[in-house]
Short mmCIF file of C-alpha atoms in Angstrom, two decimals:
data_model
loop_
_atom_site.label_atom_id
_atom_site.label_comp_id
_atom_site.label_asym_id
_atom_site.label_seq_id
_atom_site.Cartn_x
_atom_site.Cartn_y
_atom_site.Cartn_z
CA MET A 1 16.59 46.98 -26.30
CA GLN A 2 13.37 45.54 -28.32
CA VAL A 3 15.32 42.28 -28.95
CA LYS A 4 16.42 41.95 -25.26
CA THR A 5 12.82 42.65 -24.32
CA TRP A 6 11.44 39.63 -26.36
CA LYS A 7 14.14 37.30 -24.73
CA VAL A 8 12.97 38.19 -21.28
CA LEU A 9 9.48 37.50 -22.43
CA ILE A 10 10.08 34.10 -24.50
CA GLY A 11 12.44 33.09 -21.26
CA PHE A 12 9.52 33.97 -18.86
CA VAL A 13 6.70 32.15 -20.89
CA LEU A 14 8.69 29.32 -21.05
CA GLY A 15 9.44 29.13 -17.60
CA ILE A 16 5.96 29.03 -16.63
CA ALA A 17 5.10 26.53 -19.12
CA ILE A 18 7.95 24.32 -18.02
CA ALA A 19 6.79 24.78 -14.45
CA SER A 20 3.20 23.88 -15.38
CA LEU A 21 4.56 20.74 -16.79
CA CYS A 22 6.30 20.02 -13.83
CA GLY A 23 3.11 20.77 -11.59
CA ILE A 24 1.48 18.48 -13.78
CA MET A 25 4.12 15.56 -13.17
CA LEU A 26 4.47 16.08 -9.58
CA GLN A 27 0.81 16.59 -8.35
CA ALA A 28 -1.81 14.07 -8.58
CA PRO A 29 -4.67 14.62 -11.05
CA SER A 30 -7.57 16.39 -9.71
CA GLU A 31 -10.53 14.08 -11.18
CA ALA A 32 -10.99 10.53 -10.69
CA GLN A 33 -11.11 8.00 -13.38
CA SER A 34 -13.77 5.29 -13.70
CA LEU A 35 -12.16 1.83 -12.58
CA ASP A 36 -15.02 -0.29 -11.29
CA ALA A 37 -15.11 -1.85 -14.80
CA LEU A 38 -12.01 -3.57 -14.83
CA LEU A 39 -12.93 -6.36 -12.53
CA THR A 40 -15.60 -7.18 -14.96
CA GLN A 41 -13.30 -6.93 -18.13
CA GLU A 42 -10.37 -8.45 -17.03
CA GLU A 43 -10.67 -12.27 -18.05
CA ILE A 44 -7.64 -14.03 -15.54
CA ALA A 45 -9.24 -15.46 -12.41
CA PRO A 46 -6.59 -15.93 -9.67
CA VAL A 47 -5.53 -19.24 -8.33
CA GLN A 48 -4.30 -20.68 -5.36
CA ILE A 49 -0.23 -22.07 -5.19
CA ASN A 50 1.21 -23.79 -2.47
CA GLN A 51 5.05 -23.09 -3.15
CA SER A 52 6.11 -19.69 -3.61
CA GLN A 53 8.22 -18.43 -6.59
CA THR A 54 11.69 -16.74 -5.93
CA LEU A 55 11.43 -13.00 -5.14
CA ASN A 56 14.09 -10.60 -5.74
CA THR A 57 16.85 -11.25 -3.53
CA ASN A 58 17.80 -7.36 -3.44
CA PRO A 59 17.49 -6.87 0.55
CA ASN A 60 17.17 -3.16 -0.08
CA GLY A 61 14.17 -3.40 -2.35
CA PHE A 62 14.31 -1.42 -6.04
CA VAL A 63 13.93 2.56 -6.57
CA PRO A 64 13.55 2.91 -10.39
CA ARG A 65 16.36 5.25 -12.06
CA LEU A 66 13.53 7.74 -12.76
CA LEU A 67 11.67 7.87 -9.57
CA ARG A 68 12.64 10.45 -7.05
CA GLN A 69 12.31 9.21 -3.37
CA SER A 70 10.78 11.38 -0.96
CA GLU A 71 10.31 11.02 2.98
CA GLN A 72 6.85 13.19 2.58
CA PRO A 73 3.59 11.68 1.51
CA SER A 74 2.22 14.90 0.48
CA SER A 75 4.04 17.40 -1.74
CA ASN A 76 2.52 20.65 -0.20
CA ARG A 77 -8.52 -0.78 11.57
CA GLY A 78 -9.10 1.46 14.22
CA VAL A 79 -7.71 5.30 14.85
CA ILE A 80 -5.82 4.89 18.07
CA GLY A 81 -6.98 8.52 19.79
CA ALA A 82 -6.62 11.56 17.41
CA ASP A 83 -6.76 10.53 13.75
CA GLN A 84 -3.38 11.47 12.67
CA ARG A 85 -3.27 10.55 9.03
CA GLN A 86 -2.46 12.63 6.34
CA PRO A 87 -3.32 12.06 2.40
CA MET A 88 -0.96 10.17 0.55
CA MET A 89 -0.63 12.75 -2.45
CA SER A 90 3.07 11.67 -3.60
CA ARG A 91 4.31 9.92 -6.62
CA ASP A 92 7.74 9.50 -5.08
CA TYR A 93 9.35 6.30 -3.78
CA PRO A 94 8.46 4.60 -1.21
CA TRP A 95 4.91 5.79 -1.60
CA SER A 96 4.77 4.64 -5.18
CA THR A 97 4.68 1.34 -3.87
CA VAL A 98 1.84 1.44 -1.86
CA GLY A 99 -1.59 0.42 -3.85
CA LYS A 100 -5.21 -0.78 -3.53
CA VAL A 101 -6.24 -3.97 -4.00
CA VAL A 102 -9.55 -4.54 -5.20
CA GLY A 103 -11.17 -8.09 -5.65
CA LEU A 104 -14.86 -9.33 -6.56
CA THR A 105 -16.24 -12.24 -3.97
CA GLU A 106 -18.00 -15.40 -5.50
CA LYS A 107 -21.25 -13.48 -4.68
CA ASN A 108 -20.01 -10.42 -6.95
CA GLU A 109 -19.46 -8.67 -4.09
CA LYS A 110 -16.85 -5.88 -4.62
CA TYR A 111 -14.37 -5.31 -1.84
CA ALA A 112 -10.86 -3.24 -1.21
CA CYS A 113 -7.76 -3.46 0.89
CA THR A 114 -4.25 -2.37 0.57
CA GLY A 115 -1.10 -3.90 -1.02
CA THR A 116 2.73 -3.32 -1.05
CA LEU A 117 4.95 -4.17 -4.02
CA ILE A 118 7.60 -6.44 -2.61
CA GLY A 119 9.07 -7.45 -6.19
CA ASP A 120 8.50 -6.80 -9.99
CA TYR A 121 5.34 -9.20 -9.91
CA HIS A 122 4.70 -9.58 -6.43
CA VAL A 123 2.41 -7.51 -3.89
CA LEU A 124 2.16 -7.97 0.45
CA THR A 125 -1.46 -8.04 1.83
CA ASN A 126 -3.63 -10.07 4.19
CA SER A 127 -4.69 -13.46 3.27
CA HIS A 128 -8.36 -12.41 4.26
CA CYS A 129 -8.18 -9.84 1.32
CA VAL A 130 -8.04 -12.74 -1.15
CA TYR A 131 -10.37 -15.53 0.94
CA ASP A 132 -13.88 -15.07 1.99
CA ARG A 133 -14.87 -17.85 4.36
CA GLY A 134 -12.23 -19.91 2.66
CA LYS A 135 -13.06 -19.18 -0.78
CA LEU A 136 -10.77 -17.18 -2.96
CA ALA A 137 -12.00 -14.14 -4.76
CA LYS A 138 -13.17 -14.71 -8.44
CA LYS A 139 -11.15 -11.66 -9.65
CA MET A 140 -8.43 -9.41 -7.97
CA ILE A 141 -6.87 -6.57 -9.45
CA PHE A 142 -3.78 -4.20 -8.02
CA LEU A 143 -3.96 -0.20 -8.65
CA PRO A 144 -0.53 1.11 -7.74
CA ASN A 145 -0.03 4.63 -6.24
CA LEU A 146 -3.85 5.43 -6.56
CA ILE A 147 -4.44 9.00 -5.69
CA ASN A 148 -7.93 10.51 -5.80
CA GLY A 149 -9.25 7.86 -7.63
CA ARG A 150 -6.38 8.21 -10.23
CA LEU A 151 -3.59 5.77 -11.44
CA ARG A 152 -0.10 7.49 -12.84
CA LYS A 153 -1.20 6.08 -16.18
CA LYS A 154 -4.61 4.45 -16.95
CA THR A 155 -3.27 1.14 -17.78
CA ASP A 156 -1.05 0.90 -14.71
CA TYR A 157 -3.01 -1.45 -13.07
CA ALA A 158 -2.46 -5.60 -13.07
CA VAL A 159 -4.56 -8.91 -12.54
CA VAL A 160 -3.81 -10.92 -9.94
CA LYS A 161 -2.60 -14.37 -11.38
CA GLU A 162 -1.57 -16.42 -8.18
CA VAL A 163 -2.19 -16.43 -4.58
CA PHE A 164 0.39 -18.09 -2.22
CA ALA A 165 -0.93 -17.34 1.44
CA GLY A 166 -0.56 -18.19 5.31
CA THR A 167 -3.86 -19.59 5.67
CA LYS A 168 -7.28 -19.63 4.31
CA ASN A 169 -9.16 -19.08 7.50
CA SER A 170 -7.66 -15.90 8.86
CA GLU A 171 -10.58 -15.72 11.45
CA ASN A 172 -9.05 -18.69 13.35
CA ASN A 173 -5.42 -17.77 12.57
CA SER A 174 -4.65 -14.10 12.41
CA ALA A 175 -0.99 -14.29 13.03
CA ASP A 176 -0.93 -15.69 9.43
CA ASP A 177 -2.99 -13.78 8.08
CA TRP A 178 -0.59 -12.75 4.80
CA ALA A 179 -0.67 -13.59 1.08
CA ILE A 180 1.30 -12.83 -1.41
CA LEU A 181 -0.07 -12.01 -4.99
CA LEU A 182 1.49 -12.64 -8.52
CA LEU A 183 0.81 -9.68 -11.05
CA ASN A 184 0.51 -10.45 -14.76
CA LYS A 185 2.59 -7.17 -15.24
CA PRO A 186 5.73 -6.13 -13.40
CA LEU A 187 4.58 -2.86 -11.88
CA GLY A 188 7.60 -3.08 -9.51
CA GLU A 189 10.17 -2.35 -12.35
CA LYS A 190 8.06 1.20 -12.64
CA TYR A 191 6.89 1.84 -9.33
CA GLY A 192 9.76 0.67 -7.28
CA PHE A 193 9.24 -2.36 -4.39
CA LEU A 194 10.11 -2.58 -0.90
CA LYS A 195 11.72 -5.74 1.15
CA TRP A 196 10.90 -6.89 4.25
CA LYS A 197 12.75 -7.22 7.30
CA SER A 198 12.43 -9.38 10.03
CA LEU A 199 12.95 -7.53 13.42
CA SER A 200 12.11 -8.73 17.23
CA PHE A 201 10.03 -6.65 19.23
CA SER A 202 13.09 -5.44 21.39
CA VAL A 203 14.74 -4.28 18.12
CA LEU A 204 11.70 -2.41 17.00
CA GLN A 205 11.83 -0.32 20.19
CA ASP A 206 14.72 1.14 18.29
CA TYR A 207 12.03 2.82 16.20
CA LYS A 208 9.74 4.05 18.33
CA LYS A 209 7.44 6.71 16.63
CA LYS A 210 9.44 6.17 13.46
CA LEU A 211 7.56 3.88 11.57
CA PHE A 212 4.62 4.87 9.37
CA VAL A 213 1.51 3.06 7.63
CA THR A 214 -0.04 3.85 4.34
CA GLY A 215 -3.35 2.43 3.72
CA TYR A 216 -6.80 2.91 1.55
CA SER A 217 -9.39 3.26 4.61
CA VAL A 218 -12.71 3.42 3.90
CA ASP A 219 -13.14 6.51 6.43
CA TYR A 220 -10.72 8.47 4.62
CA PRO A 221 -10.33 11.07 3.38
CA ASP A 222 -12.61 13.43 5.05
CA PRO A 223 -14.35 15.34 2.37
CA LYS A 224 -14.61 18.52 4.98
CA ARG A 225 -11.42 18.34 5.64
CA TYR A 226 -9.90 17.82 2.09
CA ALA A 227 -12.11 19.13 -0.43
CA ASP A 228 -10.05 18.91 -3.41
CA LEU A 229 -10.16 15.22 -3.15
CA GLN A 230 -13.52 14.81 -4.75
CA ALA A 231 -12.97 10.83 -5.41
CA GLY A 232 -14.41 10.24 -2.28
CA LYS A 233 -13.31 8.13 0.88
CA GLY A 234 -10.95 4.90 -0.04
CA GLU A 235 -9.73 6.65 -3.28
CA THR A 236 -6.86 8.11 -1.61
CA ALA A 237 -4.49 6.66 1.07
CA GLY A 238 -3.66 7.97 4.51
CA VAL A 239 -0.60 8.04 5.96
CA HIS A 240 0.46 7.95 9.44
CA ILE A 241 4.05 8.90 10.28
CA GLY A 242 5.33 8.22 13.35
CA CYS A 243 3.87 5.18 15.03
CA SER A 244 5.45 2.05 16.51
CA VAL A 245 5.26 -1.64 17.65
CA VAL A 246 4.27 -1.32 21.33
CA GLY A 247 3.82 -4.63 22.46
CA GLU A 248 3.29 -8.32 21.15
CA LEU A 249 0.22 -10.66 21.57
CA ASP A 250 -0.29 -14.22 20.49
CA GLY A 251 2.11 -14.22 17.87
CA MET A 252 1.56 -10.76 16.35
CA PHE A 253 2.96 -7.16 17.13
CA VAL A 254 0.65 -4.82 18.67
CA HIS A 255 1.08 -1.15 17.11
CA ASP A 256 -0.82 2.10 17.37
CA CYS A 257 -0.80 3.24 13.76
CA ASP A 258 -4.05 4.60 12.50
CA THR A 259 -6.00 2.48 10.13
CA ASN A 260 -9.51 1.40 9.59
CA SER A 261 -11.38 -1.16 7.41
CA GLY A 262 -9.59 -1.05 3.88
CA ALA A 263 -6.46 -0.48 5.20
CA SER A 264 -6.15 -4.22 5.64
CA GLY A 265 -2.94 -5.51 4.27
CA SER A 266 -1.24 -1.88 4.93
CA ALA A 267 2.68 -2.48 5.76
CA LEU A 268 4.48 -1.08 8.72
CA ILE A 269 7.62 0.89 7.30
CA GLY A 270 10.59 1.69 8.79
CA LYS A 271 13.88 3.37 7.30
CA ILE A 272 16.55 1.08 8.56
CA ASP A 273 19.93 1.59 7.49
CA GLY A 274 19.17 4.26 5.15
CA ALA A 275 16.32 2.06 3.26
CA TYR A 276 12.84 1.52 3.52
CA HIS A 277 11.59 -1.84 4.61
CA ILE A 278 8.61 -3.85 5.83
CA VAL A 279 8.78 -4.63 9.38
CA GLY A 280 4.77 -6.02 9.85
CA LEU A 281 1.91 -6.47 8.12
CA HIS A 282 -1.40 -4.60 9.54
CA ALA A 283 -4.29 -7.35 9.95
CA ALA A 284 -6.58 -6.34 12.65
CA GLY A 285 -8.09 -4.21 15.28
CA LEU A 286 -9.71 -4.05 18.33
CA LYS A 287 -12.38 -1.61 18.89
CA SER A 288 -14.62 -0.40 22.20
CA ARG A 289 -18.07 -0.77 22.11
CA THR A 290 -18.35 2.75 21.11
CA GLY A 291 -16.19 2.49 18.03
CA LYS A 292 -13.20 3.66 19.54
CA GLY A 293 -10.05 2.04 18.21
CA LEU A 294 -7.73 0.44 21.10
CA GLU A 295 -4.97 -1.32 19.70
CA ASN A 296 -3.95 -2.93 16.40
CA TYR A 297 -2.54 -5.95 15.57
CA ALA A 298 0.38 -6.94 12.83
CA VAL A 299 1.43 -10.08 11.28
CA GLN A 300 5.28 -10.58 11.96
CA ILE A 301 7.62 -10.82 8.91
CA SER A 302 9.63 -13.88 10.90
CA ARG A 303 6.54 -16.17 10.66
CA ILE A 304 5.83 -15.27 6.87
CA GLU A 305 9.79 -16.09 6.24
CA ALA A 306 9.24 -19.14 8.56
CA GLU A 307 6.44 -20.43 6.18
CA ILE A 308 8.12 -19.77 3.12
CA LYS A 309 10.96 -22.05 4.12
CA LYS A 310 8.86 -24.62 5.42
CA ARG A 311 6.70 -24.97 2.10
CA THR A 312 10.23 -24.51 -0.45
CA GLY A 313 12.97 -25.55 1.32
CA ASN A 314 14.96 -22.29 1.05
#
């Protein structure tokens, strides 16, 4: 009887220990690590290229074998109407593919955008996230799946080596406000990556309220609503699930996904034929005089594909 009691007790303790370990693995860390020094430590400066390297040809992206998939972003430019964002707290795919792009301008001014892994070494973001008045950033790093200011592992960041962009002057060419970044590490092998899919506006009407956007906006999360996210605004991505492409204007999609400054470069993502695909790239927003969001704009994937084909012949 005494032996049986000890077996039950040991099993109970082991169960708690395993559950605790699983909790540590599945939940985002509660305290932020210092990432500011990374920009000044790294010696690699990005260079502009005019011809894209061949991207991974898998039409459905890549989900690492050890990475789970989940449709839920939480384990437990302008905002259109009421803010419908929720914090991205998941380490699962496809949320693992989204990260924060941090750069340093020629004037040593720090800035941040959002990017999405589209290959082992490649990230998709906006051109205006890498060029400031036509000048390329001095340094850039990519922080995958940043949650509450923390990476899954401290060394899981990559430096941007090369930039392949649709334009250097997005102010006068918003429709081509895209850039592909080449990293110095194959982060896509660990975090997975998405592929894009060129869909027309008419086809995207079949995906009304079925798209989502994940971005590191400077106004999110609100510490009054999420007191446990102590790293502050812009250190955890906000997710708007159930948004739509609602129109077209000047070669861009008009969408109603909630974003703000810092979410530039966020991908419009949809689940198509059972796989997650990027169907647009958030680039800009229109606000009223009072600061209320009116509508947001996204780069069309067809323009990215056309420019790559034009420059590479592929």
